[in-house]
Short mmCIF file of C-alpha atoms in Angstrom, two decimals:
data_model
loop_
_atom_site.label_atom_id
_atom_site.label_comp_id
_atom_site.label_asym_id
_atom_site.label_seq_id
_atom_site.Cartn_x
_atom_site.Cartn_y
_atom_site.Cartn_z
CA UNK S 751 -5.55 -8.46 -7.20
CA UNK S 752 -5.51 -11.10 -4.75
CA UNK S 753 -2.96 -13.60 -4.17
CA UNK S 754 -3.72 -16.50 -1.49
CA UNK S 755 -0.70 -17.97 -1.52
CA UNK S 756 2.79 -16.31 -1.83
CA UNK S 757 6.15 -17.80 -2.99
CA UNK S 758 7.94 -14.77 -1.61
CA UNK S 759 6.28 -12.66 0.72
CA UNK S 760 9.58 -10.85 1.40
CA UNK S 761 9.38 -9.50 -2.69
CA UNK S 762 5.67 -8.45 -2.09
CA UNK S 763 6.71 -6.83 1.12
CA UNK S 764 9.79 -5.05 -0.69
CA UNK S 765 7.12 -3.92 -3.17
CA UNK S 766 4.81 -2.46 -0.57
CA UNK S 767 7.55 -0.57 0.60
CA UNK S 768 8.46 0.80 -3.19
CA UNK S 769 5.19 1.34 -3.70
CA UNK S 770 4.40 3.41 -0.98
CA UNK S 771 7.54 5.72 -1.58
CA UNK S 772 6.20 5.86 -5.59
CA UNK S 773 2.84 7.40 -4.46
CA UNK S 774 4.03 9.96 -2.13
CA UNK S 775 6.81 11.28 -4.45
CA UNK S 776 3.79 11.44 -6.82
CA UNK S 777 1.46 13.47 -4.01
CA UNK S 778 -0.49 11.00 -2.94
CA UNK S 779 -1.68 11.19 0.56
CA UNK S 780 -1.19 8.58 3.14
CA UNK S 781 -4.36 8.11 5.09
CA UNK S 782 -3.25 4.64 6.91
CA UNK S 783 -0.14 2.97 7.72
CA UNK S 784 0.55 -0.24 9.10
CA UNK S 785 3.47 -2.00 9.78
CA UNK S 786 3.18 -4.98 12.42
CA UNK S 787 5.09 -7.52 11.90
CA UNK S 788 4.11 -9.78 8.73
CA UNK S 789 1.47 -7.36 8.31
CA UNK S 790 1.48 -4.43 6.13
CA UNK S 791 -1.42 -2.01 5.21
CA UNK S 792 -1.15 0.87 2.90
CA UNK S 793 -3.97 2.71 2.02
CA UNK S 794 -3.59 6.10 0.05
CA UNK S 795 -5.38 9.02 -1.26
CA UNK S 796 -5.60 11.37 -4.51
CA UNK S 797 -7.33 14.44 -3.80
CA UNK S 798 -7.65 17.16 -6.36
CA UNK S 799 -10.24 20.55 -5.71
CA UNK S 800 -10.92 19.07 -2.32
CA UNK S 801 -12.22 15.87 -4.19
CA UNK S 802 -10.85 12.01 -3.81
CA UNK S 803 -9.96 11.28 -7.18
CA UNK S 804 -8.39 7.77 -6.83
CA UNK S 805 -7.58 5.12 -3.82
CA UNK S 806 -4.83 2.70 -3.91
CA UNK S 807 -4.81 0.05 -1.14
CA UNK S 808 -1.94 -2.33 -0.75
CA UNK S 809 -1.85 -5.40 2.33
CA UNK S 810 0.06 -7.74 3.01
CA UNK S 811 -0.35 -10.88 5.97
CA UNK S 812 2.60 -12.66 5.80
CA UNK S 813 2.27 -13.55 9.69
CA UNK S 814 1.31 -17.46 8.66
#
């Protein structure tokens, strides 16, 4: 999904955060991380038998 416009980035950003912590309690692995201000990238890995099995990417720009 994506959102243009936010009503409360602080939420989504709160969520990113939540998120993140979900997918690595589940074994997920964290292949990049950034934090920078407003912006937030989050992009994470299932592997299984040496094979990516899913992707999950999460950003946020709430810079503007």
């Amino acid at each position: 999904r994506v959102y243009e416009t936010l009503d409360d980035a602080e939420a989504v950003a709160t969520y990113v955060d939540s998120a993140s912590g979900e997918l690595e309690r589940a074994g997920w692995q964290r292949m990049v991380y950034v934090d920078d201000g407003g912006e937030k990238v989050r992009i994470y890995v299932q592997i299984e038998a040496e094979e990516v099995t899913g992707m999950t990417v999460l950003v946020l720009d709430a810079s503007e």
